[in-house]
mmCIF file of C-alpha atoms in Angstrom:
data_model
loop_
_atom_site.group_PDB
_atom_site.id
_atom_site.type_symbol
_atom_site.label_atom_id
_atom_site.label_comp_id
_atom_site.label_asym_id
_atom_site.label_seq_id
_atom_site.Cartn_x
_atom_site.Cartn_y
_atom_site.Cartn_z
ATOM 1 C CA UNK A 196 -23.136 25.964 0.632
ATOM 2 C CA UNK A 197 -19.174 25.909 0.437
ATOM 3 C CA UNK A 198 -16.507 23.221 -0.061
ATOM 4 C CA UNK A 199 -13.774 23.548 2.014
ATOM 5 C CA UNK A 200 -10.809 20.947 1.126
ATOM 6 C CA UNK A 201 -8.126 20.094 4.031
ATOM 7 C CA UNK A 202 -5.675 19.023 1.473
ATOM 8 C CA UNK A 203 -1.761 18.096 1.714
ATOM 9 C CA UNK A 204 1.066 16.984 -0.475
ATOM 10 C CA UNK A 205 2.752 14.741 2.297
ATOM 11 C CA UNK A 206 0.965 12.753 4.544
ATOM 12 C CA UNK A 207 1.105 12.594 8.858
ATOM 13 C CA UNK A 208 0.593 16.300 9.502
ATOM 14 C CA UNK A 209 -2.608 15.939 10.907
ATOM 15 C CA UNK A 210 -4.729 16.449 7.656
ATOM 16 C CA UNK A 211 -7.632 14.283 8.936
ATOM 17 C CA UNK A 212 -7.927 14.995 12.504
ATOM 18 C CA UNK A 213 -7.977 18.557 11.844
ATOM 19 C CA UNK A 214 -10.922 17.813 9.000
ATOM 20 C CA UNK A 215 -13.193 16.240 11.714
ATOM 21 C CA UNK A 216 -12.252 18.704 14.506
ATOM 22 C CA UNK A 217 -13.001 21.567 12.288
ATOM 23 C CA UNK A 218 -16.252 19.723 11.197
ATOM 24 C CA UNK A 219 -17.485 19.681 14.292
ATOM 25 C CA UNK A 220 -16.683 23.020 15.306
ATOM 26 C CA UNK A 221 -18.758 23.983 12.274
ATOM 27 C CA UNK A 222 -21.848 21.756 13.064
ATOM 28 C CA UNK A 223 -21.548 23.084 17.055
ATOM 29 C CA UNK A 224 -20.248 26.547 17.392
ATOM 30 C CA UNK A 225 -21.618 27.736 14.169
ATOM 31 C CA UNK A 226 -24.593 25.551 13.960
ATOM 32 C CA UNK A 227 -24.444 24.954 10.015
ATOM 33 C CA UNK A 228 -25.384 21.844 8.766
ATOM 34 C CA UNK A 229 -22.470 20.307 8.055
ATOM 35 C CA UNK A 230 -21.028 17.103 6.102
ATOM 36 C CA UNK A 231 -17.801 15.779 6.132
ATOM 37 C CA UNK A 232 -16.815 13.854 3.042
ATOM 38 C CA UNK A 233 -13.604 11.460 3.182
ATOM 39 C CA UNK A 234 -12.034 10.906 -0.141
ATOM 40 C CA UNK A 235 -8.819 9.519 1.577
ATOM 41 C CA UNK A 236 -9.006 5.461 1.328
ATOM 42 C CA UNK A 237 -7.774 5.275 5.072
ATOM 43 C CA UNK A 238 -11.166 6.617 5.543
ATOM 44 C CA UNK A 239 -10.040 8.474 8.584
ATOM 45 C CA UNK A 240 -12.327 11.070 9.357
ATOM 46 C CA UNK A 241 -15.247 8.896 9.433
ATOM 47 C CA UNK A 242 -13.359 6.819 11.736
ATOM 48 C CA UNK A 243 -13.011 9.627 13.807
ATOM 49 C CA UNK A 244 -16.525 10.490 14.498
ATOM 50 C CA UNK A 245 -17.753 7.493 14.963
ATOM 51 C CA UNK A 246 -18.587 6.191 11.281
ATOM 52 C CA UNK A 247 -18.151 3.282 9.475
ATOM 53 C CA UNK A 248 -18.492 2.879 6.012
ATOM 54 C CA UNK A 249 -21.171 0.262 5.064
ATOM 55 C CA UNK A 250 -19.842 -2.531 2.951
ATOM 56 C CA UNK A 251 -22.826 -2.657 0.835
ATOM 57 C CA UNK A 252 -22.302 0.765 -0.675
ATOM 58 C CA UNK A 253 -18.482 0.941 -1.849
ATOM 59 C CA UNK A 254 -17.125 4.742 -1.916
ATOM 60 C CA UNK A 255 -16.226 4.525 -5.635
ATOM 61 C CA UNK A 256 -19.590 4.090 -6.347
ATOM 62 C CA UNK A 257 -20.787 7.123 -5.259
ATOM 63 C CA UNK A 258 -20.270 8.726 -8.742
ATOM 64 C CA UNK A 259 -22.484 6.370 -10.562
ATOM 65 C CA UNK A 260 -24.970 8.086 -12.165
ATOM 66 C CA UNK A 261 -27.706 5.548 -10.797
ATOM 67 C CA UNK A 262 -26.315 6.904 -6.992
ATOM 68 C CA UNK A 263 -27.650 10.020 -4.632
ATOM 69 C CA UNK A 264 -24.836 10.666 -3.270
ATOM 70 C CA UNK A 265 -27.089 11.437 -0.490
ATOM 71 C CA UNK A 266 -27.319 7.479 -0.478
ATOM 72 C CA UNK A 267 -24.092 6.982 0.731
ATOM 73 C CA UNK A 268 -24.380 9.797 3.928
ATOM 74 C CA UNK A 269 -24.363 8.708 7.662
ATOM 75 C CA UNK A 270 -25.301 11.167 10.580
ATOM 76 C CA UNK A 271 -23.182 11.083 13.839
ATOM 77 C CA UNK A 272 -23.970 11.311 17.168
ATOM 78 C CA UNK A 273 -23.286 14.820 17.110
ATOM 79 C CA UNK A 274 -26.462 16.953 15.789
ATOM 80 C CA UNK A 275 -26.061 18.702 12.513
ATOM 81 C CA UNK A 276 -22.633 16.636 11.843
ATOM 82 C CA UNK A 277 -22.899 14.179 8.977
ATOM 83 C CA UNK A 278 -20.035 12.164 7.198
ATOM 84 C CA UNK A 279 -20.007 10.434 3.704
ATOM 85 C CA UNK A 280 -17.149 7.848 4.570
ATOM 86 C CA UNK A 281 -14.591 6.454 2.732
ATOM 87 C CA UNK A 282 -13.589 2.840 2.102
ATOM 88 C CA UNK A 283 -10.532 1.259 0.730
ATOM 89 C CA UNK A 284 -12.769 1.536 -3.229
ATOM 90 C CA UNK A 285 -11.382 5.053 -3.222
ATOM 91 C CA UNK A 286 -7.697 3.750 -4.045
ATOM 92 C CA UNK A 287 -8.747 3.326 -7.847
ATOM 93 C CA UNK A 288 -10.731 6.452 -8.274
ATOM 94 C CA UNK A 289 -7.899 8.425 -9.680
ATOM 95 C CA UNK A 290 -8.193 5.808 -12.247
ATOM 96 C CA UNK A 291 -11.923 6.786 -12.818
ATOM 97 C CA UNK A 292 -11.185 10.489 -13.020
ATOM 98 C CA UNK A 293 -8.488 10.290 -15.425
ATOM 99 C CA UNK A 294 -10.885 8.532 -17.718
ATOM 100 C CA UNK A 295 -13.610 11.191 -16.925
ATOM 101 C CA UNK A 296 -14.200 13.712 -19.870
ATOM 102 C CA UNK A 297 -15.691 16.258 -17.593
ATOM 103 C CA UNK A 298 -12.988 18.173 -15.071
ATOM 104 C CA UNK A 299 -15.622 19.002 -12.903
ATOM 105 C CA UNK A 300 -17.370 15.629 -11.978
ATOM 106 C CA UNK A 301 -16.327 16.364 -8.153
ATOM 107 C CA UNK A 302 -17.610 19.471 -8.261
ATOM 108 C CA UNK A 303 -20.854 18.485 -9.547
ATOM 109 C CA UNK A 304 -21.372 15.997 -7.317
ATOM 110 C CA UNK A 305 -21.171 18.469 -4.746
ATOM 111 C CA UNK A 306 -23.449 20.639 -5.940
ATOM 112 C CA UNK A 307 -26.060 17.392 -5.701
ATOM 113 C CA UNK A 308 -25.434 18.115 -1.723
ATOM 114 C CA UNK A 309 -25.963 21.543 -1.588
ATOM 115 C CA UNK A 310 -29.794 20.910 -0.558
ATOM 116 C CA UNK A 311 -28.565 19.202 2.355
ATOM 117 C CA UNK A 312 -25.880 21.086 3.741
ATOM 118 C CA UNK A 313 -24.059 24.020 4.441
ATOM 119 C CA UNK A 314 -20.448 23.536 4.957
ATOM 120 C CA UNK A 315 -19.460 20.043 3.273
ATOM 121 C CA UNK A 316 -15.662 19.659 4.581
ATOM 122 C CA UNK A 317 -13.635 17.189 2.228
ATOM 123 C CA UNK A 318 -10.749 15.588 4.036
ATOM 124 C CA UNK A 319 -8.410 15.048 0.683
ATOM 125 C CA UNK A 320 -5.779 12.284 0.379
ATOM 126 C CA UNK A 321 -2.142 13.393 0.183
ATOM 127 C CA UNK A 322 -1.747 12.779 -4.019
ATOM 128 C CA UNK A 323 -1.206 15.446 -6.473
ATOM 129 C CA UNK A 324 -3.426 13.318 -9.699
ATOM 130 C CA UNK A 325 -6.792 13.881 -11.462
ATOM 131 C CA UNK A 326 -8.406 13.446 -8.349
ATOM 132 C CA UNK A 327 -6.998 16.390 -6.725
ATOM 133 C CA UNK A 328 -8.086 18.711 -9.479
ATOM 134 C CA UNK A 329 -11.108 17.637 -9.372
ATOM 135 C CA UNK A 330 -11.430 18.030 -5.428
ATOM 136 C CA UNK A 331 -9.667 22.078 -6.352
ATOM 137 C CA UNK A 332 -12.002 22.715 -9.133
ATOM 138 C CA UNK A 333 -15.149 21.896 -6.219
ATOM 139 C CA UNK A 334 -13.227 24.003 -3.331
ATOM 140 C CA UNK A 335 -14.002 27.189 -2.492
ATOM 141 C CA UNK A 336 -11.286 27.603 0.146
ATOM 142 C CA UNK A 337 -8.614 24.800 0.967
ATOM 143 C CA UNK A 338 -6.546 24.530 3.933
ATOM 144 C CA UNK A 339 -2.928 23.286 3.550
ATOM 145 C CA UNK A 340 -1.542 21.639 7.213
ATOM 146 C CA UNK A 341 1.836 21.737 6.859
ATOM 147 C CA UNK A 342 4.625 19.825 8.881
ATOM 148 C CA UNK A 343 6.588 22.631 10.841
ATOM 149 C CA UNK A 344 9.768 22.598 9.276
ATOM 150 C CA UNK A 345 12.149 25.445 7.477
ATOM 151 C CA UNK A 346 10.583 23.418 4.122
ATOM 152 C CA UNK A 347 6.970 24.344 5.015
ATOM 153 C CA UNK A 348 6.706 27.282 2.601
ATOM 154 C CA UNK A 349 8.016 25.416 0.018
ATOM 155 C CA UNK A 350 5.416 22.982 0.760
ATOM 156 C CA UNK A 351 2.953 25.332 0.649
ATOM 157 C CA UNK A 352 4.050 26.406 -2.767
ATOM 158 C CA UNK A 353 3.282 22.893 -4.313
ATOM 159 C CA UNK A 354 0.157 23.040 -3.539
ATOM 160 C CA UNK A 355 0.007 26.683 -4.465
ATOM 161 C CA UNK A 356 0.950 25.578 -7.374
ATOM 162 C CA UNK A 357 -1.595 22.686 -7.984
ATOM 163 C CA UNK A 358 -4.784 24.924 -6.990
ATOM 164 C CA UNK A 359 -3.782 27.268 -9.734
ATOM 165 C CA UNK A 360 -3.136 24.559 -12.305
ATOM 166 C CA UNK A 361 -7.222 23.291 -11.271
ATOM 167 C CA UNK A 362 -8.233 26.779 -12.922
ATOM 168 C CA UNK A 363 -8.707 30.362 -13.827
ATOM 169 C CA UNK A 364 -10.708 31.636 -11.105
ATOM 170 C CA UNK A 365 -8.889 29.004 -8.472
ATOM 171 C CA UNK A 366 -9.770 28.783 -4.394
ATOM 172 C CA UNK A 367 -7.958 31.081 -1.660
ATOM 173 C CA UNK A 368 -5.398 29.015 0.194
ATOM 174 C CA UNK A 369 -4.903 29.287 4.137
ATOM 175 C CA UNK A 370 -1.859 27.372 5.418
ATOM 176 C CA UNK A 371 -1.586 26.150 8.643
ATOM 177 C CA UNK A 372 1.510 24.916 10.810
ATOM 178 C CA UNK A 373 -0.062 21.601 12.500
ATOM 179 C CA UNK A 374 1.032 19.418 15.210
ATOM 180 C CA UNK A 375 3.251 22.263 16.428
ATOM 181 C CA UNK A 376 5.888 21.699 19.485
ATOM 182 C CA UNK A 377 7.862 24.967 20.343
ATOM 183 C CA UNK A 378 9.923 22.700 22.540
ATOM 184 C CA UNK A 379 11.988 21.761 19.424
ATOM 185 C CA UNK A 380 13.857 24.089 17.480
ATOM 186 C CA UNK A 381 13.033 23.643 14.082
ATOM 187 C CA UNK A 382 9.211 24.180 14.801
ATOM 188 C CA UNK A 383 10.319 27.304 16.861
ATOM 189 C CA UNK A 384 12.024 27.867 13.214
ATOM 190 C CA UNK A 385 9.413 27.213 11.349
ATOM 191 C CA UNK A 386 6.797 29.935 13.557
ATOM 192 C CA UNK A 387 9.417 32.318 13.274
ATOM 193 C CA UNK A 388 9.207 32.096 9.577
ATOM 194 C CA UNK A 389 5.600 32.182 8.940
ATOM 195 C CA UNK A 390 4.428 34.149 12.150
ATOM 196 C CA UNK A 391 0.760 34.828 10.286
ATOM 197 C CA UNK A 392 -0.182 31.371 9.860
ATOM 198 C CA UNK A 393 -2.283 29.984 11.998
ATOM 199 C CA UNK A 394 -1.191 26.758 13.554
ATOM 200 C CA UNK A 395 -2.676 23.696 15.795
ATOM 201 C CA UNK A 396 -0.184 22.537 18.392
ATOM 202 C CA UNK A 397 0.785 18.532 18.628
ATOM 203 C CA UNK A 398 -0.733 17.831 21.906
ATOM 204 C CA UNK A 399 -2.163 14.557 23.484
ATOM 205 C CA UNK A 400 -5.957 16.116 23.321
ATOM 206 C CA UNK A 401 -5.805 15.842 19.714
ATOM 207 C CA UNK A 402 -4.106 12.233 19.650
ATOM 208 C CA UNK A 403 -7.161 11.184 21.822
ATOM 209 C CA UNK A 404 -9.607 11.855 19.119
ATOM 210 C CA UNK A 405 -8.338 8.545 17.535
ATOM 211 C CA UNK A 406 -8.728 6.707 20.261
ATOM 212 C CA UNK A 407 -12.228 8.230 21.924
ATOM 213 C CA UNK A 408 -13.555 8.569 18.235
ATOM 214 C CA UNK A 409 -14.357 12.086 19.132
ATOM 215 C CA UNK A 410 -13.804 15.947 18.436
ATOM 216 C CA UNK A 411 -11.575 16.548 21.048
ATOM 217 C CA UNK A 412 -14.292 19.981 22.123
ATOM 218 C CA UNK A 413 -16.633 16.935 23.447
ATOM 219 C CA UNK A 414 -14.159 15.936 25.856
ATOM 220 C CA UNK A 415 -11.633 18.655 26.508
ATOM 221 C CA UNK A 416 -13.052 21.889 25.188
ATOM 222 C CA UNK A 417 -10.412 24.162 27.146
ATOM 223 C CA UNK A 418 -7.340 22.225 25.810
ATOM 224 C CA UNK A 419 -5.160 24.400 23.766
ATOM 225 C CA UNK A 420 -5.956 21.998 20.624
ATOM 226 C CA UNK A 421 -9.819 22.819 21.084
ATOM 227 C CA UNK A 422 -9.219 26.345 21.331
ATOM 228 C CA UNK A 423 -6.861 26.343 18.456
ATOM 229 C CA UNK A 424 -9.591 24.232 15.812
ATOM 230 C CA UNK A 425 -12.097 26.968 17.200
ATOM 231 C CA UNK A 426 -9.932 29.695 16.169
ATOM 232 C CA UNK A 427 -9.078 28.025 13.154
ATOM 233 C CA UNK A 428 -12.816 27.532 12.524
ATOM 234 C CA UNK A 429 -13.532 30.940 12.914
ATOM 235 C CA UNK A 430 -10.633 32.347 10.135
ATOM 236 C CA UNK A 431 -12.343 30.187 7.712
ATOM 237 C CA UNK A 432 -16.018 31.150 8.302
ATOM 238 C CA UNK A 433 -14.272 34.672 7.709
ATOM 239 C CA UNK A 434 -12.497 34.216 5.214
ATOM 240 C CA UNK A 435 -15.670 32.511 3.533
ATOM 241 C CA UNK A 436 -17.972 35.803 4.228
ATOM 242 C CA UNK A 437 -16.748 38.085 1.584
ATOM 243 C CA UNK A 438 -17.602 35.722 -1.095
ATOM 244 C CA UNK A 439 -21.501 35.576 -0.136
ATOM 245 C CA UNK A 440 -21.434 31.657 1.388
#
């Protein structure tokens, strides 16, 4: 099993649609059992593909000890695709982890899905707190989606910055440039200065998701923005090989 976060500072770059998208490229191209867990209060992702969170089991209460966090998991419509949604609890968890003596409560809790899944994808909110070490600590890769702007390596460098605060032996980092339009020069600037990051373009495919409540590969697997999460998909499977997952 591996953890991959999808985690930025500022919010609006396309953190969560690129969470679900990538999610479902996992559970359908590389046909891993795969979960995605929203820890952003929005609850976003599980929006997404088609989840809502039931009202009887608040988010924040998935890390009481008398929970399965296995209790709290929905499947989709799409086979192999799971989500463990988020609800508007989650805005006071930072509260509970700051409280927490352990620093690896997240990352435990993980673990207690490893029986049940392959790829659990965690769609982070944009904070830098407790909770966010906590999420780093359980990560073994994150992926940073950064605005394209002449400011996106610095960015990247705060959260560079964060990951190795969360430990010693701290997750590799991939950045991406997300909801890219060459048509305007300071993205144009922005590929020019990081031409080896991968990047998702801003196209209306990927603003459909929202409204369909789908992965845009269900309904427009040739777009650009399909072809881009697929490609995307596939640098993080690699990148995830060498360490045995």
């Amino acid at each position: 099993m591996a953890v991959i976060a999808i985690y930025s500072v500022k919010g609006g770059v396309g953190k969560t649609t690129l969470a679900a998208n990538l999610a479902w490229y996992s559970a359908s191209t590389s046909k891993r059992r795969t979960l995605v867990w929203d820890l952003d209060a929005a609850g976003g992702a599980g929006f997404l593909l088609g989840v809502d969170p039931d009202p009887a089991l608040p988010a924040e209460t998935l890390f009481s000890r008398q929970r399965s966090p296995h209790d709290f998991v929905q499947q989709t419509e799409h086979e192999k695709l799971s989500v463990l949604p988020a609800d508007e609890s989650l805005r006071s968890i930072d509260s509970y982890f700051s409280r927490v003596v352990r620093s690896d409560s997240l990352a435990r809790t993980a673990a207690k899905l490893k029986s049940g899944y392959e790829r659990v994808i965690i769609d982070c909110p944009p904070v830098l707190n407790s909770l966010s070490r906590q999420i780093m600590r359980a990560a073994d890769v994150v992926i940073v989606p950064l605005p394209p702007s002449p400011l996106s390596t610095r960015a990247f460098q705060l959260v560079a910055d964060e990951v190795k605060a969360s430990g010693q032996k701290h997750p590799p980092m991939l950045p991406v440039l997300s909801m890219l339009d060459m048509r305007r020069t300071l993205h144009r600037k922005a590929r020019e200065d990081a031409p080896d990051w991968p990047t998702i373009p801003f196209a209306s495919a990927a603003e459909q998701c929202a409204v369909r409540r789908e992965p845009v590969g269900t309904f427009a697997p040739r777009s650009p923005a399909a072809q881009s999460f697929a490609g995307l998909w596939g640098a993080i499977e690699r990148k995830l090989s060498p360490r045995g997952k």
